[in-house]
Amino acid sequence: MSSTPADDVRCRCCGATGEATSASDGSDSPQSPGRLPPSPLVVPPPFDGALRRVLQDLKKELGDTLVGQIRQRRLFKLPSSRFVPPITREQTPGTDEHQTKTPNPRKHGTSRKKHIGPTEPVDFVETEVFINPPSQMIREIRQHESPTVQAWRTGHVLLDDEAGTVMSIRNLARTVFEEGRPRAKDAWTPFQLAWARYTLVDRLNDSWDAIEAGEPASGMNTLVLALDSALDLLYACQGWWEVKPKKRLRDLEAHSRRHRRSTGGDEAGDIAGRVLPLAKRIARSDLEVVERHRALALLVDMVLEPLGGRMDEWVTDWEPCEG
């Protein structure tokens, strides 16, 4: 993450809502591909200025090796209509401090900033930039890597070369997305499937061990890990594309709606619709941890049912050991 000055908020022909992905051909030899103008996209300041600044910096750093750029959307709007977390100014003596890390493909560093309240003028917005060669993006999409597929299929092309490289990558991502993600039963080895089943039940049992030992905080921590693992496995088994945890509940609702539309309201086969209330119940802070564990156990059994349920035993192959 880096704090990007939003020093030009007047031009609104291109805008940023937080995340941008850029493609660079990675070569050292100068090229002179024609540049297409940014596509018309109006968003409120300061995000237009922030992205313009990012694009200027990328052009300055990468020169003619910059092939293009896409912009990604944030899921949630904050009450202030901002898409990104804390706004900052340069640090001055006598103020509260926090550190903002600024990772870069070639360098890392931290910068000290002063936090400015949400009602004060905005000077900086938090941005995230990924720089990758087109060949790597194409490879990751063809290998069904969910984060890359999701980023490129939803991205808005802001800059492209005359060959339409960025647009072609986005179209590839959309095609791969529509074809679907391979299901775990077809794509995983028997060991991978057995390991996923074992670790999920192990985390479920670990959470109960902590609860039974009178350590509800530890039990709740393991409950969260187990819920995350269960949803990961659910998505893999169903052939659903992964989404960030912050989007999962909304994504489950969308899967449920699609299933019921396509089946005329079939409830029995609506795994997303059955898992969703359990996931919400596990997240409820007003329930006792024991009740939340019961909901997790039900959810785990639903997820494991297509794989044969919980394993009575699991014996791994012998492995050679030295000495």
Tab-separated table of N, CA, C and O in Angstrom, residues 164-282:
chain	number	residue	atom	x	y	z
A	164	GLY	N	-4.060	-3.630	-28.530
A	164	GLY	CA	-5.152	-4.018	-27.629
A	164	GLY	C	-4.761	-5.106	-26.654
A	164	GLY	O	-5.578	-5.960	-26.289
A	165	THR	N	-3.500	-5.063	-26.167
A	165	THR	CA	-2.991	-6.115	-25.299
A	165	THR	C	-3.793	-6.230	-24.014
A	165	THR	O	-4.172	-7.324	-23.590
A	166	VAL	N	-4.046	-5.097	-23.365
A	166	VAL	CA	-4.749	-5.116	-22.086
A	166	VAL	C	-6.192	-5.590	-22.265
A	166	VAL	O	-6.697	-6.405	-21.490
A	167	MET	N	-6.838	-5.102	-23.327
A	167	MET	CA	-8.212	-5.523	-23.574
A	167	MET	C	-8.292	-7.019	-23.867
A	167	MET	O	-9.232	-7.704	-23.430
A	168	SER	N	-7.296	-7.553	-24.580
A	168	SER	CA	-7.311	-8.982	-24.891
A	168	SER	C	-7.136	-9.822	-23.633
A	168	SER	O	-7.739	-10.889	-23.504
A	169	ILE	N	-6.325	-9.343	-22.688
A	169	ILE	CA	-6.157	-10.069	-21.424
A	169	ILE	C	-7.463	-10.035	-20.632
A	169	ILE	O	-7.879	-11.038	-20.044
A	170	ARG	N	-8.118	-8.885	-20.626
A	170	ARG	CA	-9.395	-8.803	-19.918
A	170	ARG	C	-10.426	-9.740	-20.548
A	170	ARG	O	-11.171	-10.423	-19.845
A	171	ASN	N	-10.467	-9.789	-21.866
A	171	ASN	CA	-11.409	-10.680	-22.537
A	171	ASN	C	-11.103	-12.143	-22.253
A	171	ASN	O	-12.016	-12.964	-22.090
A	172	LEU	N	-9.805	-12.486	-22.191
A	172	LEU	CA	-9.412	-13.854	-21.844
A	172	LEU	C	-9.906	-14.199	-20.440
A	172	LEU	O	-10.445	-15.294	-20.212
A	173	ALA	N	-9.729	-13.271	-19.504
A	173	ALA	CA	-10.176	-13.511	-18.126
A	173	ALA	C	-11.680	-13.729	-18.071
A	173	ALA	O	-12.170	-14.599	-17.340
A	174	ARG	N	-12.429	-12.976	-18.847
A	174	ARG	CA	-13.886	-13.133	-18.855
A	174	ARG	C	-14.292	-14.476	-19.460
A	174	ARG	O	-15.229	-15.115	-18.988
A	175	THR	N	-13.570	-14.900	-20.487
A	175	THR	CA	-13.870	-16.193	-21.105
A	175	THR	C	-13.583	-17.331	-20.136
A	175	THR	O	-14.398	-18.251	-19.956
A	176	VAL	N	-12.422	-17.276	-19.489
A	176	VAL	CA	-12.045	-18.317	-18.528
A	176	VAL	C	-13.026	-18.334	-17.359
A	176	VAL	O	-13.419	-19.405	-16.875
A	177	PHE	N	-13.436	-17.167	-16.917
A	177	PHE	CA	-14.399	-17.093	-15.812
A	177	PHE	C	-15.711	-17.760	-16.190
A	177	PHE	O	-16.284	-18.521	-15.398
A	178	GLU	N	-16.198	-17.490	-17.385
A	178	GLU	CA	-17.470	-18.075	-17.825
A	178	GLU	C	-17.355	-19.591	-17.997
A	178	GLU	O	-18.328	-20.316	-17.772
A	179	GLU	N	-16.180	-20.077	-18.392
A	179	GLU	CA	-15.986	-21.522	-18.548
A	179	GLU	C	-16.036	-22.232	-17.199
A	179	GLU	O	-16.377	-23.408	-17.127
A	180	GLY	N	-15.690	-21.504	-16.139
A	180	GLY	CA	-15.775	-22.071	-14.795
A	180	GLY	C	-14.449	-22.581	-14.268
A	180	GLY	O	-13.521	-22.881	-15.020
A	181	ARG	N	-14.391	-22.657	-12.971
A	181	ARG	CA	-13.196	-23.149	-12.277
A	181	ARG	C	-13.295	-24.666	-12.127
A	181	ARG	O	-14.361	-25.182	-11.760
A	182	PRO	N	-12.221	-25.404	-12.390
A	182	PRO	CA	-12.270	-26.863	-12.211
A	182	PRO	C	-12.626	-27.230	-10.764
A	182	PRO	O	-12.120	-26.628	-9.820
A	183	ARG	N	-13.508	-28.209	-10.596
A	183	ARG	CA	-13.891	-28.647	-9.250
A	183	ARG	C	-12.767	-29.431	-8.607
A	183	ARG	O	-11.955	-30.076	-9.288
A	184	ALA	N	-12.723	-29.396	-7.287
A	184	ALA	CA	-11.655	-30.063	-6.547
A	184	ALA	C	-11.586	-31.554	-6.868
A	184	ALA	O	-10.491	-32.122	-6.991
A	185	LYS	N	-12.745	-32.192	-6.997
A	185	LYS	CA	-12.764	-33.632	-7.262
A	185	LYS	C	-12.072	-33.975	-8.572
A	185	LYS	O	-11.532	-35.072	-8.737
A	186	ASP	N	-12.098	-33.041	-9.522
A	186	ASP	CA	-11.480	-33.284	-10.822
A	186	ASP	C	-10.049	-32.772	-10.890
A	186	ASP	O	-9.251	-33.276	-11.682
A	187	ALA	N	-9.729	-31.745	-10.096
A	187	ALA	CA	-8.429	-31.079	-10.227
A	187	ALA	C	-7.426	-31.470	-9.142
A	187	ALA	O	-6.226	-31.309	-9.341
A	188	TRP	N	-7.903	-31.959	-7.998
A	188	TRP	CA	-7.002	-32.264	-6.888
A	188	TRP	C	-6.599	-33.729	-6.882
A	188	TRP	O	-7.346	-34.599	-7.353
A	189	THR	N	-5.439	-33.993	-6.293
A	189	THR	CA	-4.998	-35.373	-6.109
A	189	THR	C	-5.740	-35.981	-4.918
A	189	THR	O	-6.275	-35.248	-4.067
A	190	PRO	N	-5.785	-37.310	-4.811
A	190	PRO	CA	-6.412	-37.930	-3.640
A	190	PRO	C	-5.812	-37.448	-2.326
A	190	PRO	O	-6.535	-37.269	-1.333
A	191	PHE	N	-4.509	-37.227	-2.316
A	191	PHE	CA	-3.874	-36.733	-1.087
A	191	PHE	C	-4.379	-35.336	-0.742
A	191	PHE	O	-4.658	-35.043	0.433
A	192	GLN	N	-4.489	-34.459	-1.733
A	192	GLN	CA	-4.978	-33.096	-1.481
A	192	GLN	C	-6.398	-33.101	-0.933
A	192	GLN	O	-6.724	-32.346	-0.015
A	193	LEU	N	-7.245	-33.958	-1.482
A	193	LEU	CA	-8.619	-34.055	-0.995
A	193	LEU	C	-8.659	-34.565	0.440
A	193	LEU	O	-9.380	-34.032	1.285
A	194	ALA	N	-7.869	-35.622	0.709
A	194	ALA	CA	-7.843	-36.180	2.063
A	194	ALA	C	-7.275	-35.172	3.063
A	194	ALA	O	-7.779	-35.044	4.188
A	195	TRP	N	-6.251	-34.450	2.649
A	195	TRP	CA	-5.641	-33.452	3.536
A	195	TRP	C	-6.636	-32.345	3.868
A	195	TRP	O	-6.725	-31.892	5.015
A	196	ALA	N	-7.399	-31.886	2.877
A	196	ALA	CA	-8.390	-30.839	3.115
A	196	ALA	C	-9.464	-31.315	4.082
A	196	ALA	O	-9.886	-30.571	4.980
A	197	ARG	N	-9.918	-32.556	3.923
A	197	ARG	CA	-10.937	-33.100	4.825
A	197	ARG	C	-10.391	-33.219	6.247
A	197	ARG	O	-11.061	-32.872	7.222
A	198	TYR	N	-9.167	-33.716	6.351
A	198	TYR	CA	-8.561	-33.910	7.671
A	198	TYR	C	-8.348	-32.588	8.401
A	198	TYR	O	-8.718	-32.435	9.574
A	199	THR	N	-7.736	-31.604	7.722
A	199	THR	CA	-7.411	-30.345	8.390
A	199	THR	C	-8.663	-29.580	8.806
A	199	THR	O	-8.675	-28.916	9.846
A	200	LEU	N	-9.726	-29.689	8.016
A	200	LEU	CA	-10.961	-28.981	8.370
A	200	LEU	C	-11.558	-29.541	9.657
A	200	LEU	O	-11.928	-28.791	10.570
A	201	VAL	N	-11.657	-30.859	9.751
A	201	VAL	CA	-12.197	-31.473	10.963
A	201	VAL	C	-11.248	-31.246	12.138
A	201	VAL	O	-11.692	-31.055	13.279
A	202	ASP	N	-9.948	-31.234	11.877
A	202	ASP	CA	-8.973	-31.001	12.944
A	202	ASP	C	-9.165	-29.613	13.547
A	202	ASP	O	-9.107	-29.449	14.775
A	203	ARG	N	-9.427	-28.624	12.712
A	203	ARG	CA	-9.648	-27.270	13.233
A	203	ARG	C	-10.977	-27.178	13.981
A	203	ARG	O	-11.082	-26.470	14.981
A	204	LEU	N	-11.976	-27.881	13.501
A	204	LEU	CA	-13.251	-27.928	14.211
A	204	LEU	C	-13.050	-28.517	15.606
A	204	LEU	O	-13.553	-27.979	16.606
A	205	ASN	N	-12.290	-29.603	15.690
A	205	ASN	CA	-12.032	-30.241	16.982
A	205	ASN	C	-11.158	-29.371	17.874
A	205	ASN	O	-11.357	-29.323	19.098
A	206	ASP	N	-10.193	-28.678	17.288
A	206	ASP	CA	-9.333	-27.793	18.073
A	206	ASP	C	-10.146	-26.688	18.737
A	206	ASP	O	-9.902	-26.317	19.899
A	207	SER	N	-11.114	-26.153	18.003
A	207	SER	CA	-11.928	-25.085	18.579
A	207	SER	C	-12.735	-25.603	19.770
A	207	SER	O	-12.870	-24.913	20.786
A	208	TRP	N	-13.260	-26.828	19.647
A	208	TRP	CA	-14.017	-27.383	20.770
A	208	TRP	C	-13.104	-27.690	21.951
A	208	TRP	O	-13.493	-27.484	23.109
A	209	ASP	N	-11.885	-28.149	21.688
A	209	ASP	CA	-10.932	-28.402	22.767
A	209	ASP	C	-10.701	-27.139	23.589
A	209	ASP	O	-10.667	-27.185	24.827
A	210	ALA	N	-10.521	-26.006	22.902
A	210	ALA	CA	-10.280	-24.743	23.606
A	210	ALA	C	-11.514	-24.306	24.389
A	210	ALA	O	-11.407	-23.828	25.528
A	211	ILE	N	-12.686	-24.461	23.786
A	211	ILE	CA	-13.926	-24.089	24.482
A	211	ILE	C	-14.116	-24.947	25.727
A	211	ILE	O	-14.443	-24.446	26.812
A	212	GLU	N	-13.906	-26.248	25.575
A	212	GLU	CA	-14.074	-27.177	26.691
A	212	GLU	C	-13.072	-26.925	27.796
A	212	GLU	O	-13.345	-27.165	28.976
A	213	ALA	N	-11.897	-26.410	27.427
A	213	ALA	CA	-10.865	-26.118	28.426
A	213	ALA	C	-11.089	-24.779	29.112
A	213	ALA	O	-10.277	-24.356	29.945
A	214	GLY	N	-12.191	-24.100	28.789
A	214	GLY	CA	-12.483	-22.821	29.423
A	214	GLY	C	-11.728	-21.655	28.828
A	214	GLY	O	-11.488	-20.652	29.512
A	215	GLU	N	-11.346	-21.777	27.555
A	215	GLU	CA	-10.634	-20.695	26.877
A	215	GLU	C	-11.449	-20.254	25.654
A	215	GLU	O	-11.101	-20.567	24.510
A	216	PRO	N	-12.544	-19.562	25.876
A	216	PRO	CA	-13.428	-19.188	24.764
A	216	PRO	C	-12.761	-18.307	23.716
A	216	PRO	O	-13.103	-18.380	22.536
A	217	ALA	N	-11.824	-17.450	24.140
A	217	ALA	CA	-11.152	-16.581	23.168
A	217	ALA	C	-10.336	-17.414	22.177
A	217	ALA	O	-10.377	-17.184	20.961
A	218	SER	N	-9.610	-18.404	22.690
A	218	SER	CA	-8.855	-19.296	21.809
A	218	SER	C	-9.795	-20.114	20.939
A	218	SER	O	-9.532	-20.355	19.758
A	219	GLY	N	-10.918	-20.545	21.531
A	219	GLY	CA	-11.898	-21.294	20.761
A	219	GLY	C	-12.479	-20.473	19.627
A	219	GLY	O	-12.659	-20.966	18.514
A	220	MET	N	-12.759	-19.185	19.909
A	220	MET	CA	-13.317	-18.321	18.881
A	220	MET	C	-12.309	-18.069	17.774
A	220	MET	O	-12.660	-18.024	16.592
A	221	ASN	N	-11.040	-17.923	18.139
A	221	ASN	CA	-9.995	-17.718	17.149
A	221	ASN	C	-9.918	-18.909	16.197
A	221	ASN	O	-9.823	-18.750	14.967
A	222	THR	N	-10.003	-20.128	16.753
A	222	THR	CA	-9.948	-21.325	15.915
A	222	THR	C	-11.236	-21.506	15.123
A	222	THR	O	-11.219	-22.032	14.000
A	223	LEU	N	-12.365	-21.072	15.678
A	223	LEU	CA	-13.623	-21.108	14.929
A	223	LEU	C	-13.525	-20.301	13.637
A	223	LEU	O	-13.974	-20.740	12.575
A	224	VAL	N	-12.938	-19.128	13.745
A	224	VAL	CA	-12.798	-18.262	12.577
A	224	VAL	C	-11.911	-18.926	11.527
A	224	VAL	O	-12.212	-18.906	10.325
A	225	LEU	N	-10.804	-19.533	11.975
A	225	LEU	CA	-9.919	-20.238	11.039
A	225	LEU	C	-10.647	-21.398	10.369
A	225	LEU	O	-10.499	-21.632	9.162
A	226	ALA	N	-11.421	-22.130	11.155
A	226	ALA	CA	-12.144	-23.276	10.605
A	226	ALA	C	-13.219	-22.825	9.611
A	226	ALA	O	-13.423	-23.466	8.572
A	227	LEU	N	-13.907	-21.740	9.921
A	227	LEU	CA	-14.918	-21.215	9.006
A	227	LEU	C	-14.274	-20.817	7.684
A	227	LEU	O	-14.795	-21.128	6.600
A	228	ASP	N	-13.134	-20.154	7.757
A	228	ASP	CA	-12.427	-19.742	6.548
A	228	ASP	C	-12.019	-20.957	5.716
A	228	ASP	O	-12.187	-20.983	4.490
A	229	SER	N	-11.500	-21.987	6.385
A	229	SER	CA	-11.103	-23.215	5.684
A	229	SER	C	-12.308	-23.911	5.061
A	229	SER	O	-12.231	-24.441	3.946
A	230	ALA	N	-13.423	-23.925	5.789
A	230	ALA	CA	-14.625	-24.581	5.282
A	230	ALA	C	-15.141	-23.895	4.021
A	230	ALA	O	-15.528	-24.553	3.048
A	231	LEU	N	-15.142	-22.572	4.020
A	231	LEU	CA	-15.617	-21.849	2.849
A	231	LEU	C	-14.640	-21.983	1.682
A	231	LEU	O	-15.057	-22.053	0.519
A	232	ASP	N	-13.341	-22.027	1.975
A	232	ASP	CA	-12.355	-22.286	0.917
A	232	ASP	C	-12.645	-23.620	0.238
A	232	ASP	O	-12.645	-23.727	-0.994
A	233	LEU	N	-12.882	-24.635	1.053
A	233	LEU	CA	-13.136	-25.975	0.514
A	233	LEU	C	-14.476	-26.021	-0.223
A	233	LEU	O	-14.604	-26.680	-1.262
A	234	LEU	N	-15.477	-25.333	0.306
A	234	LEU	CA	-16.773	-25.277	-0.376
A	234	LEU	C	-16.625	-24.707	-1.781
A	234	LEU	O	-17.143	-25.272	-2.750
A	235	TYR	N	-15.923	-23.604	-1.891
A	235	TYR	CA	-15.731	-22.970	-3.197
A	235	TYR	C	-14.970	-23.893	-4.143
A	235	TYR	O	-15.286	-23.969	-5.345
A	236	ALA	N	-13.959	-24.588	-3.618
A	236	ALA	CA	-13.180	-25.499	-4.461
A	236	ALA	C	-14.032	-26.674	-4.929
A	236	ALA	O	-13.961	-27.088	-6.086
A	237	CYS	N	-14.852	-27.218	-4.038
A	237	CYS	CA	-15.682	-28.380	-4.387
A	237	CYS	C	-16.777	-28.011	-5.384
A	237	CYS	O	-17.132	-28.819	-6.248
A	238	GLN	N	-17.316	-26.800	-5.270
A	238	GLN	CA	-18.403	-26.381	-6.146
A	238	GLN	C	-17.907	-25.796	-7.466
A	238	GLN	O	-18.701	-25.554	-8.371
A	239	GLY	N	-16.601	-25.565	-7.563
A	239	GLY	CA	-16.079	-24.943	-8.775
A	239	GLY	C	-16.413	-23.470	-8.863
A	239	GLY	O	-16.532	-22.918	-9.957
A	240	TRP	N	-16.537	-22.813	-7.704
A	240	TRP	CA	-16.809	-21.379	-7.667
A	240	TRP	C	-15.486	-20.628	-7.610
A	240	TRP	O	-14.537	-21.064	-6.971
A	241	TRP	N	-15.445	-19.483	-8.257
A	241	TRP	CA	-14.249	-18.653	-8.207
A	241	TRP	C	-14.114	-18.037	-6.823
A	241	TRP	O	-15.088	-17.570	-6.242
A	242	GLU	N	-12.900	-18.026	-6.303
A	242	GLU	CA	-12.656	-17.471	-4.981
A	242	GLU	C	-12.881	-15.968	-4.979
A	242	GLU	O	-12.650	-15.288	-5.981
A	243	VAL	N	-13.322	-15.473	-3.838
A	243	VAL	CA	-13.451	-14.034	-3.625
A	243	VAL	C	-12.826	-13.709	-2.278
A	243	VAL	O	-12.588	-14.598	-1.454
A	244	LYS	N	-12.566	-12.441	-2.043
A	244	LYS	CA	-12.006	-12.043	-0.757
A	244	LYS	C	-13.008	-12.313	0.364
A	244	LYS	O	-14.220	-12.276	0.148
A	245	PRO	N	-12.501	-12.586	1.580
A	245	PRO	CA	-13.422	-12.846	2.703
A	245	PRO	C	-14.482	-11.769	2.901
A	245	PRO	O	-15.618	-12.074	3.260
A	246	LYS	N	-14.131	-10.511	2.625
A	246	LYS	CA	-15.107	-9.436	2.835
A	246	LYS	C	-16.282	-9.528	1.862
A	246	LYS	O	-17.327	-8.909	2.080
A	247	LYS	N	-16.108	-10.289	0.775
A	247	LYS	CA	-17.154	-10.400	-0.236
A	247	LYS	C	-17.908	-11.722	-0.161
A	247	LYS	O	-18.846	-11.935	-0.921
A	248	ARG	N	-17.506	-12.616	0.720
A	248	ARG	CA	-18.019	-13.983	0.659
A	248	ARG	C	-19.510	-14.102	0.937
A	248	ARG	O	-20.221	-14.824	0.233
A	249	LEU	N	-19.993	-13.425	1.942
A	249	LEU	CA	-21.414	-13.563	2.268
A	249	LEU	C	-22.280	-13.051	1.121
A	249	LEU	O	-23.277	-13.674	0.760
A	250	ARG	N	-21.880	-11.940	0.557
A	250	ARG	CA	-22.625	-11.415	-0.589
A	250	ARG	C	-22.512	-12.360	-1.781
A	250	ARG	O	-23.474	-12.549	-2.536
A	251	ASP	N	-21.355	-12.963	-1.954
A	251	ASP	CA	-21.154	-13.891	-3.068
A	251	ASP	C	-21.992	-15.155	-2.876
A	251	ASP	O	-22.540	-15.697	-3.840
A	252	LEU	N	-22.091	-15.637	-1.634
A	252	LEU	CA	-22.938	-16.799	-1.365
A	252	LEU	C	-24.401	-16.491	-1.689
A	252	LEU	O	-25.119	-17.336	-2.229
A	253	GLU	N	-24.849	-15.290	-1.353
A	253	GLU	CA	-26.217	-14.890	-1.690
A	253	GLU	C	-26.424	-14.917	-3.207
A	253	GLU	O	-27.468	-15.360	-3.693
A	254	ALA	N	-25.417	-14.462	-3.950
A	254	ALA	CA	-25.526	-14.451	-5.412
A	254	ALA	C	-25.573	-15.877	-5.968
A	254	ALA	O	-26.361	-16.174	-6.874
A	255	HIS	N	-24.755	-16.777	-5.414
A	255	HIS	CA	-24.775	-18.181	-5.856
A	255	HIS	C	-26.143	-18.814	-5.563
A	255	HIS	O	-26.671	-19.590	-6.374
A	256	SER	N	-26.710	-18.490	-4.415
A	256	SER	CA	-28.015	-19.032	-4.050
A	256	SER	C	-29.095	-18.556	-5.019
A	256	SER	O	-29.926	-19.342	-5.475
A	257	ARG	N	-29.065	-17.267	-5.331
A	257	ARG	CA	-30.063	-16.721	-6.265
A	257	ARG	C	-29.934	-17.365	-7.640
A	257	ARG	O	-30.946	-17.725	-8.264
A	258	ARG	N	-28.704	-17.534	-8.112
A	258	ARG	CA	-28.502	-18.142	-9.434
A	258	ARG	C	-29.000	-19.578	-9.464
A	258	ARG	O	-29.615	-20.022	-10.430
A	259	HIS	N	-28.715	-20.324	-8.382
A	259	HIS	CA	-29.150	-21.718	-8.326
A	259	HIS	C	-30.675	-21.808	-8.368
A	259	HIS	O	-31.241	-22.613	-9.116
A	260	ARG	N	-31.345	-20.996	-7.590
A	260	ARG	CA	-32.812	-21.071	-7.526
A	260	ARG	C	-33.467	-20.612	-8.820
A	260	ARG	O	-34.505	-21.130	-9.211
A	261	ARG	N	-32.834	-19.641	-9.482
A	261	ARG	CA	-33.363	-19.199	-10.774
A	261	ARG	C	-33.249	-20.313	-11.810
A	261	ARG	O	-34.163	-20.548	-12.587
A	262	SER	N	-32.095	-20.990	-11.806
A	262	SER	CA	-31.848	-22.006	-12.837
A	262	SER	C	-32.576	-23.315	-12.565
A	262	SER	O	-32.748	-24.127	-13.472
A	263	THR	N	-33.007	-23.546	-11.316
A	263	THR	CA	-33.658	-24.813	-10.972
A	263	THR	C	-35.125	-24.648	-10.630
A	263	THR	O	-35.768	-25.610	-10.194
A	264	GLY	N	-35.661	-23.450	-10.792
A	264	GLY	CA	-37.065	-23.239	-10.469
A	264	GLY	C	-37.352	-23.245	-8.991
A	264	GLY	O	-38.438	-23.646	-8.556
A	265	GLY	N	-36.357	-22.832	-8.181
A	265	GLY	CA	-36.578	-22.717	-6.736
A	265	GLY	C	-36.181	-23.928	-5.926
A	265	GLY	O	-36.657	-24.100	-4.799
A	266	ASP	N	-35.303	-24.777	-6.465
A	266	ASP	CA	-34.854	-25.966	-5.730
A	266	ASP	C	-34.091	-25.557	-4.473
A	266	ASP	O	-33.062	-24.884	-4.549
A	267	GLU	N	-34.585	-25.943	-3.316
A	267	GLU	CA	-33.944	-25.607	-2.052
A	267	GLU	C	-32.949	-26.671	-1.610
A	267	GLU	O	-31.913	-26.365	-1.024
A	268	ALA	N	-33.257	-27.928	-1.872
A	268	ALA	CA	-32.411	-29.027	-1.404
A	268	ALA	C	-31.003	-28.941	-1.989
A	268	ALA	O	-30.011	-29.213	-1.301
A	269	GLY	N	-30.901	-28.560	-3.257
A	269	GLY	CA	-29.590	-28.488	-3.891
A	269	GLY	C	-28.909	-27.142	-3.758
A	269	GLY	O	-27.822	-26.943	-4.302
A	270	ASP	N	-29.528	-26.229	-3.020
A	270	ASP	CA	-28.976	-24.884	-2.856
A	270	ASP	C	-27.978	-24.872	-1.700
A	270	ASP	O	-28.289	-24.422	-0.599
A	271	ILE	N	-26.767	-25.359	-1.950
A	271	ILE	CA	-25.762	-25.447	-0.893
A	271	ILE	C	-25.377	-24.062	-0.376
A	271	ILE	O	-25.176	-23.868	0.825
A	272	ALA	N	-25.314	-23.076	-1.264
A	272	ALA	CA	-24.967	-21.722	-0.830
A	272	ALA	C	-26.045	-21.172	0.103
A	272	ALA	O	-25.742	-20.550	1.127
A	273	GLY	N	-27.309	-21.410	-0.249
A	273	GLY	CA	-28.407	-20.925	0.578
A	273	GLY	C	-28.459	-21.597	1.939
A	273	GLY	O	-28.908	-20.991	2.916
A	274	ARG	N	-27.994	-22.849	2.027
A	274	ARG	CA	-27.993	-23.547	3.320
A	274	ARG	C	-26.791	-23.173	4.175
A	274	ARG	O	-26.870	-23.146	5.405
A	275	VAL	N	-25.666	-22.868	3.514
A	275	VAL	CA	-24.450	-22.514	4.246
A	275	VAL	C	-24.512	-21.080	4.775
A	275	VAL	O	-24.015	-20.781	5.862
A	276	LEU	N	-25.124	-20.191	4.006
A	276	LEU	CA	-25.118	-18.767	4.336
A	276	LEU	C	-25.630	-18.443	5.746
A	276	LEU	O	-24.938	-17.743	6.505
A	277	PRO	N	-26.811	-18.930	6.167
A	277	PRO	CA	-27.266	-18.590	7.525
A	277	PRO	C	-26.363	-19.148	8.610
A	277	PRO	O	-26.238	-18.558	9.689
A	278	LEU	N	-25.742	-20.283	8.351
A	278	LEU	CA	-24.805	-20.843	9.334
A	278	LEU	C	-23.561	-19.964	9.456
A	278	LEU	O	-23.073	-19.710	10.559
A	279	ALA	N	-23.048	-19.506	8.326
A	279	ALA	CA	-21.875	-18.623	8.352
A	279	ALA	C	-22.200	-17.334	9.100
A	279	ALA	O	-21.381	-16.827	9.881
A	280	LYS	N	-23.397	-16.794	8.879
A	280	LYS	CA	-23.794	-15.583	9.588
A	280	LYS	C	-23.945	-15.845	11.083
A	280	LYS	O	-23.608	-15.001	11.916
A	281	ARG	N	-24.456	-17.028	11.434
A	281	ARG	CA	-24.631	-17.370	12.842
A	281	ARG	C	-23.276	-17.486	13.550
A	281	ARG	O	-23.114	-17.055	14.685
A	282	ILE	N	-22.315	-18.077	12.872
A	282	ILE	CA	-20.974	-18.208	13.452
A	282	ILE	C	-20.362	-16.835	13.717
A	282	ILE	O	-19.596	-16.651	14.669
